[in-house]
Tab-separated table of C-alpha atoms in Angstrom:
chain	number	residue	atom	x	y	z
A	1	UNK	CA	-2.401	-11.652	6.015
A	2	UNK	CA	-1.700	-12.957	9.716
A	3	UNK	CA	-3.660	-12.411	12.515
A	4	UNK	CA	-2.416	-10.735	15.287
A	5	UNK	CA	0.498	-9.450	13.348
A	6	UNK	CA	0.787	-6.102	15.085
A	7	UNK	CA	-0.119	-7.621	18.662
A	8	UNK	CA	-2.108	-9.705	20.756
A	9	UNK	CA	-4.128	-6.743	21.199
A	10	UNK	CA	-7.282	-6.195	18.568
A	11	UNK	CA	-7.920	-3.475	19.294
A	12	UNK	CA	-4.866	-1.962	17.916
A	13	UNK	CA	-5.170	-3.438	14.660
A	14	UNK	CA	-9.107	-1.378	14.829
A	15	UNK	CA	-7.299	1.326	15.608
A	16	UNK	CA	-4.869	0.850	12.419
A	17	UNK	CA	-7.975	0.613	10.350
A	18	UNK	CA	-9.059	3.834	11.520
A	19	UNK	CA	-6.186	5.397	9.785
A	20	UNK	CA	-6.458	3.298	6.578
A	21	UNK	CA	-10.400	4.302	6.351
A	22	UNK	CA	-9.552	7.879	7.045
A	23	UNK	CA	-6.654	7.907	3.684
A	24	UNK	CA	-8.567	5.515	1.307
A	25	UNK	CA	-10.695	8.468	0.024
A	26	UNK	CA	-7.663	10.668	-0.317
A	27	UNK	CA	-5.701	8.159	-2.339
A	28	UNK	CA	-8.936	7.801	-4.335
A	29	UNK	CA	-8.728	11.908	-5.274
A	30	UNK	CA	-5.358	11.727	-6.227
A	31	UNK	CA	-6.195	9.135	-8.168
A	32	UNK	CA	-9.037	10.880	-9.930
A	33	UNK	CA	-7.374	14.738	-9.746
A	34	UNK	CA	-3.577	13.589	-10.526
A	35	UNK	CA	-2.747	16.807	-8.692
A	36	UNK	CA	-1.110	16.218	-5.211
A	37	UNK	CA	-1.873	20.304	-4.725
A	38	UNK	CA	-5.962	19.789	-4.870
A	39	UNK	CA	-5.452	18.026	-1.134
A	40	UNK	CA	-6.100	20.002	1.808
A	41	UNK	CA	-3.804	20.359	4.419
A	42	UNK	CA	-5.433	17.998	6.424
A	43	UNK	CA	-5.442	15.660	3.352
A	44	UNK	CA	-1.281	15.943	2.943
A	45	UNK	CA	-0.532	15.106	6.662
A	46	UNK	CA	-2.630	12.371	6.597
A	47	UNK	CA	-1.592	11.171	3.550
A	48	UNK	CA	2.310	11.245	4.602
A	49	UNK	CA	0.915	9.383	7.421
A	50	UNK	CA	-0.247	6.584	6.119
A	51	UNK	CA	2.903	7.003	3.745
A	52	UNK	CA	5.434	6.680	7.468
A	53	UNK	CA	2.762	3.762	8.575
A	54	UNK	CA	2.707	1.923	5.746
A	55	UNK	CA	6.251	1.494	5.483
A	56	UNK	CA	7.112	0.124	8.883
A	57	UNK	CA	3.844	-2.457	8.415
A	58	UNK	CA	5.178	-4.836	6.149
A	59	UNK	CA	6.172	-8.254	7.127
A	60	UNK	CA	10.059	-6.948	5.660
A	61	UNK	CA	10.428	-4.006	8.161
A	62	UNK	CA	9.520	-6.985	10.775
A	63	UNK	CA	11.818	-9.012	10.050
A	64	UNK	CA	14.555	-6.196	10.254
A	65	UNK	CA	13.463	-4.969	13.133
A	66	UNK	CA	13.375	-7.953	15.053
A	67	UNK	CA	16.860	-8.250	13.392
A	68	UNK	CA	18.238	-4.904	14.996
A	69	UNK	CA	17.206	-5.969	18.545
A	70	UNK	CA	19.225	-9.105	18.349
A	71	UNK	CA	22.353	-7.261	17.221
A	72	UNK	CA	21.408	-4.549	20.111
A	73	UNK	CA	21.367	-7.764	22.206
A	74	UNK	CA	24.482	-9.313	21.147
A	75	UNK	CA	26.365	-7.029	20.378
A	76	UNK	CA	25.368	-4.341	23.299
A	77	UNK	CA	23.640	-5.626	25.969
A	78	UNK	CA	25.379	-9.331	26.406
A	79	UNK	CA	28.685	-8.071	26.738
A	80	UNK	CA	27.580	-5.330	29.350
A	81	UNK	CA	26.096	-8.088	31.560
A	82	UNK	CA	29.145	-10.249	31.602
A	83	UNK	CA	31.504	-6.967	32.429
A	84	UNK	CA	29.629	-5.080	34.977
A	85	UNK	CA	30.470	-5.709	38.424
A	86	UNK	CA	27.390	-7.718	39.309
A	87	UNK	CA	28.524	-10.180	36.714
A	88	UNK	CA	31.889	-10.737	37.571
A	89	UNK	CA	30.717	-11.274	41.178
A	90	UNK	CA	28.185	-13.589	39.918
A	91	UNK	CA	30.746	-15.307	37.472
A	92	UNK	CA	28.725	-15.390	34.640
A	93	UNK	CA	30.915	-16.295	31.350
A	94	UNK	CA	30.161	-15.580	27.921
A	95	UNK	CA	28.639	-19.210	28.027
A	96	UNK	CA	26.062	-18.496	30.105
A	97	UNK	CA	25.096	-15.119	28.487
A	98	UNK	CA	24.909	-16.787	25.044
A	99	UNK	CA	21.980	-19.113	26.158
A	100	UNK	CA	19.754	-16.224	27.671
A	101	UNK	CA	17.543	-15.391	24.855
A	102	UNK	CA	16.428	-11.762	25.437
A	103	UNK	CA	13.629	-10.670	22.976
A	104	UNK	CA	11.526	-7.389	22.922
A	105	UNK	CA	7.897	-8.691	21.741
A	106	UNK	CA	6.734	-4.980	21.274
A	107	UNK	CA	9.689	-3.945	18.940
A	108	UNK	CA	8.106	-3.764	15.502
A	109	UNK	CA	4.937	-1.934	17.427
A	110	UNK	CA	6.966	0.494	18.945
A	111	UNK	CA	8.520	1.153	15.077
A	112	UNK	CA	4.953	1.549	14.248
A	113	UNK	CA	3.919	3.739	16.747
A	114	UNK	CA	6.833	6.349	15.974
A	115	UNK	CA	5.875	5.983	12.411
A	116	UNK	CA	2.262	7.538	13.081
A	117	UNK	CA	4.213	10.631	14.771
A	118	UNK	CA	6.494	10.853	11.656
A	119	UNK	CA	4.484	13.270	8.839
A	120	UNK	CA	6.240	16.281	9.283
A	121	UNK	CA	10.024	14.721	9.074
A	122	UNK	CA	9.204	13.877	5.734
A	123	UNK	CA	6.738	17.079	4.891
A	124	UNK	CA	9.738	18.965	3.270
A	125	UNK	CA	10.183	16.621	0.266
A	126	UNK	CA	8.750	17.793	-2.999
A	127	UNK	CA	5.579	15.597	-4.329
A	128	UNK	CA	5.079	15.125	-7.753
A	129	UNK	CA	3.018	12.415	-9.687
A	130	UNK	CA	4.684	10.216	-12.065
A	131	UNK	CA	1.574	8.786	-14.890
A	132	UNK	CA	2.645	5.820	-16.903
A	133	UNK	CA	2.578	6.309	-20.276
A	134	UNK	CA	4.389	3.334	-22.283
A	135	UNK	CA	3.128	-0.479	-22.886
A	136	UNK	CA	4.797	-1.586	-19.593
A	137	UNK	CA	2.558	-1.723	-16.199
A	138	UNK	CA	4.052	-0.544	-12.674
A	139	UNK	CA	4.349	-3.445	-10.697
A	140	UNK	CA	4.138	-3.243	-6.773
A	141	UNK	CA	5.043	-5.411	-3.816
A	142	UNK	CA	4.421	-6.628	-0.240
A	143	UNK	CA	6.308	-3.888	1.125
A	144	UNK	CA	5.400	-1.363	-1.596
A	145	UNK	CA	6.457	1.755	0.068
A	146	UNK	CA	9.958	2.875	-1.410
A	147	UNK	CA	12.958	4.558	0.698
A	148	UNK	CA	15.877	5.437	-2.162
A	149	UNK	CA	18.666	7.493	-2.694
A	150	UNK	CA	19.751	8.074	-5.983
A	151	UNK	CA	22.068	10.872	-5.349
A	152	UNK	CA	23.995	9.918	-2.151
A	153	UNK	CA	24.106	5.796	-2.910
A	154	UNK	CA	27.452	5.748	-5.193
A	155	UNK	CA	28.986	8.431	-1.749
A	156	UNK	CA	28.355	6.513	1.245
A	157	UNK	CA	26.607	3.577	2.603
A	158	UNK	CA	25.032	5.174	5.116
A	159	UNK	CA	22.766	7.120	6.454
A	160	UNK	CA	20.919	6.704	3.450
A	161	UNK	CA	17.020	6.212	4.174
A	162	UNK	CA	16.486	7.946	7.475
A	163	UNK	CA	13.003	9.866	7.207
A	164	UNK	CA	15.704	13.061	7.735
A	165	UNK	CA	18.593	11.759	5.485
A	166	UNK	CA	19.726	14.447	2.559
A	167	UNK	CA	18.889	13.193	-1.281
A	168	UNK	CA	15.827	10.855	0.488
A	169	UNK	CA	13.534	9.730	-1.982
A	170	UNK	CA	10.105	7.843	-1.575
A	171	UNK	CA	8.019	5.839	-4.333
A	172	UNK	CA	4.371	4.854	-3.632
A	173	UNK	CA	2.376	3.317	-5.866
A	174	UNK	CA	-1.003	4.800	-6.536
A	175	UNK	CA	-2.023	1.844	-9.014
A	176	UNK	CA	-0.598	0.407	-11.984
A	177	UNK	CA	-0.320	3.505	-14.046
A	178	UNK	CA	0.128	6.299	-11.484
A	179	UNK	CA	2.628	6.588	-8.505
A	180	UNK	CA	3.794	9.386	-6.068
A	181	UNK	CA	6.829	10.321	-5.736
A	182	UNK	CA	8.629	12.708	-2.917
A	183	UNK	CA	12.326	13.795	-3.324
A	184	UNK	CA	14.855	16.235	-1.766
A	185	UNK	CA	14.767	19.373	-4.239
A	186	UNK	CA	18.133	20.073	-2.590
A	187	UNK	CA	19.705	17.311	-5.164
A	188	UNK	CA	17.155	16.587	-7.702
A	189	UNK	CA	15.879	18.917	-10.077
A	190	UNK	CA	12.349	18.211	-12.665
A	191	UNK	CA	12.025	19.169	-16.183
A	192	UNK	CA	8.445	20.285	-15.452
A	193	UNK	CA	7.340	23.329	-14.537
A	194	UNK	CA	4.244	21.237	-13.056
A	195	UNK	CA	3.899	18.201	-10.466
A	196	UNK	CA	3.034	15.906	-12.964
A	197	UNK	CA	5.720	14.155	-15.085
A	198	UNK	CA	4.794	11.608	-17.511
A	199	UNK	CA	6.820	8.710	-18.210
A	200	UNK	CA	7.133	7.798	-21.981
A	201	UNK	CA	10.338	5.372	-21.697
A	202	UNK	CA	10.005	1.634	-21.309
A	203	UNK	CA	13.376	1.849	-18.785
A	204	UNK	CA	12.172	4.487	-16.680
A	205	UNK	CA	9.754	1.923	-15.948
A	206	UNK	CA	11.514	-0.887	-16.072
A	207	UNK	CA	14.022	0.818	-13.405
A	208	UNK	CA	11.086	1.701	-10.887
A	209	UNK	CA	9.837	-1.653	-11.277
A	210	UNK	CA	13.222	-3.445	-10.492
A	211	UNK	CA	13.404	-0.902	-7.089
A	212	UNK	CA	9.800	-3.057	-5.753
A	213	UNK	CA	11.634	-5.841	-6.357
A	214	UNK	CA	14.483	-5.443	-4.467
A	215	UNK	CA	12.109	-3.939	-1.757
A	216	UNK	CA	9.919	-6.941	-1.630
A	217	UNK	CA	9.552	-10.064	0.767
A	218	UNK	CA	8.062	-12.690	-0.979
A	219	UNK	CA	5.144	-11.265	-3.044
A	220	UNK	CA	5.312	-9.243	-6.481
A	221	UNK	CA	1.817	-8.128	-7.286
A	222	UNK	CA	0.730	-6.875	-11.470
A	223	UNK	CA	-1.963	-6.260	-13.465
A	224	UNK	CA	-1.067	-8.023	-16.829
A	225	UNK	CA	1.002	-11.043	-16.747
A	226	UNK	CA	3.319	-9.841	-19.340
């Protein structure tokens, strides 16, 4: 944990607690129920909520944001400075305008911020809970929350994990035994007629497993060694 990771500001880190206070008894139910349809209303939107905010919190989505304001930078804004007319007047070359370092301190808050406003782009996808029922024990990560696309990843490589893309699945793990699981029923079907689905197969495991991994930063978190 780092302080001030969000912001200088406290109180907006109080004000992120709010939220996590307000969903730790809901994850708690569907912990206990295993039945994403015994929540409220009020219960879902929150919960997809903290499901948006949770993703763009990690020290991962940072990192990558910080990363897309430097390309916006480079790639964008530098070479509009040193071709508008001000510039040319001003005879400012591409040397000069590659020692200005322009950062945007509030980037990964702003992320954050649309995030809280985000529940109902992803309030069409289909919830269903996936119980663990082999040997092998869901593992989870420092950025835990799951964007995939199973169905569109082989077609293009884009356009992919947008909270609006087509074929969008999310994975969040409820513990090591349960997790959630939203998808597009527009391109995946379930062999349930219920929104539970228990997982007998080691590999079905083993493949959810290998997606926190390739979704984490530094830190792979389990309950058995093993």
């Amino acid at each position: 944990r780092k302080d001030n990771f969000y912001s200088n500001d406290t109180e907006i880190e109080k004000s992120f607690s709010l939220l996590e206070d307000k969903c730790a008894p809901i994850i708690r139910k569907l912990i206990e129920l295993r039945d994403v349809m015994k929540l409220s209303k009020e219960e879902y939107f929150y919960l997809l909520t903290f499901i948006a905010f949770q993703r763009t919190r990690t020290n991962a989505y940072k990192k990558g944001v910080k990363e897309q304001t430097q390309s916006f930078v480079e790639n964008i804004m530098k070479p509009f400075m040193i071709n508008s007319p001000e510039a040319r007047k001003s005879r400012i070359t591409q040397e000069v305008a590659d020692s200005v370092k322009i950062t945007w301190p509030a980037d990964h808050l702003y992320s954050i911020s649309l995030s809280l406003l985000s529940a109902p782009l992803i309030g069409d996808l289909t919830p269903v809970i996936l119980v663990n029922k082999t040997n092998n024990r869901f593992l989870f990560s420092d950025s835990p929350i799951i964007f995939y696309n199973g169905f569109f990843k082989e077609k293009r490589n884009y356009g992919l994990l947008g909270l609006q893309s087509t074929g969008l699945q999310i994975f969040f793990p409820l513990n090591d035994d349960i997790y959630l699981l939203f998808f597009d029923s527009e391109f995946y079907d379930l062999l349930s007629s219920t929104n539970i689905i228990e997982i007998t197969k080691e590999d079905d495991i083993n493949s959810i497993n290998c997606l926190q991994f390739l979704s984490s930063d530094d830190n792979i978190y389990f309950s058995d060694k093993k």
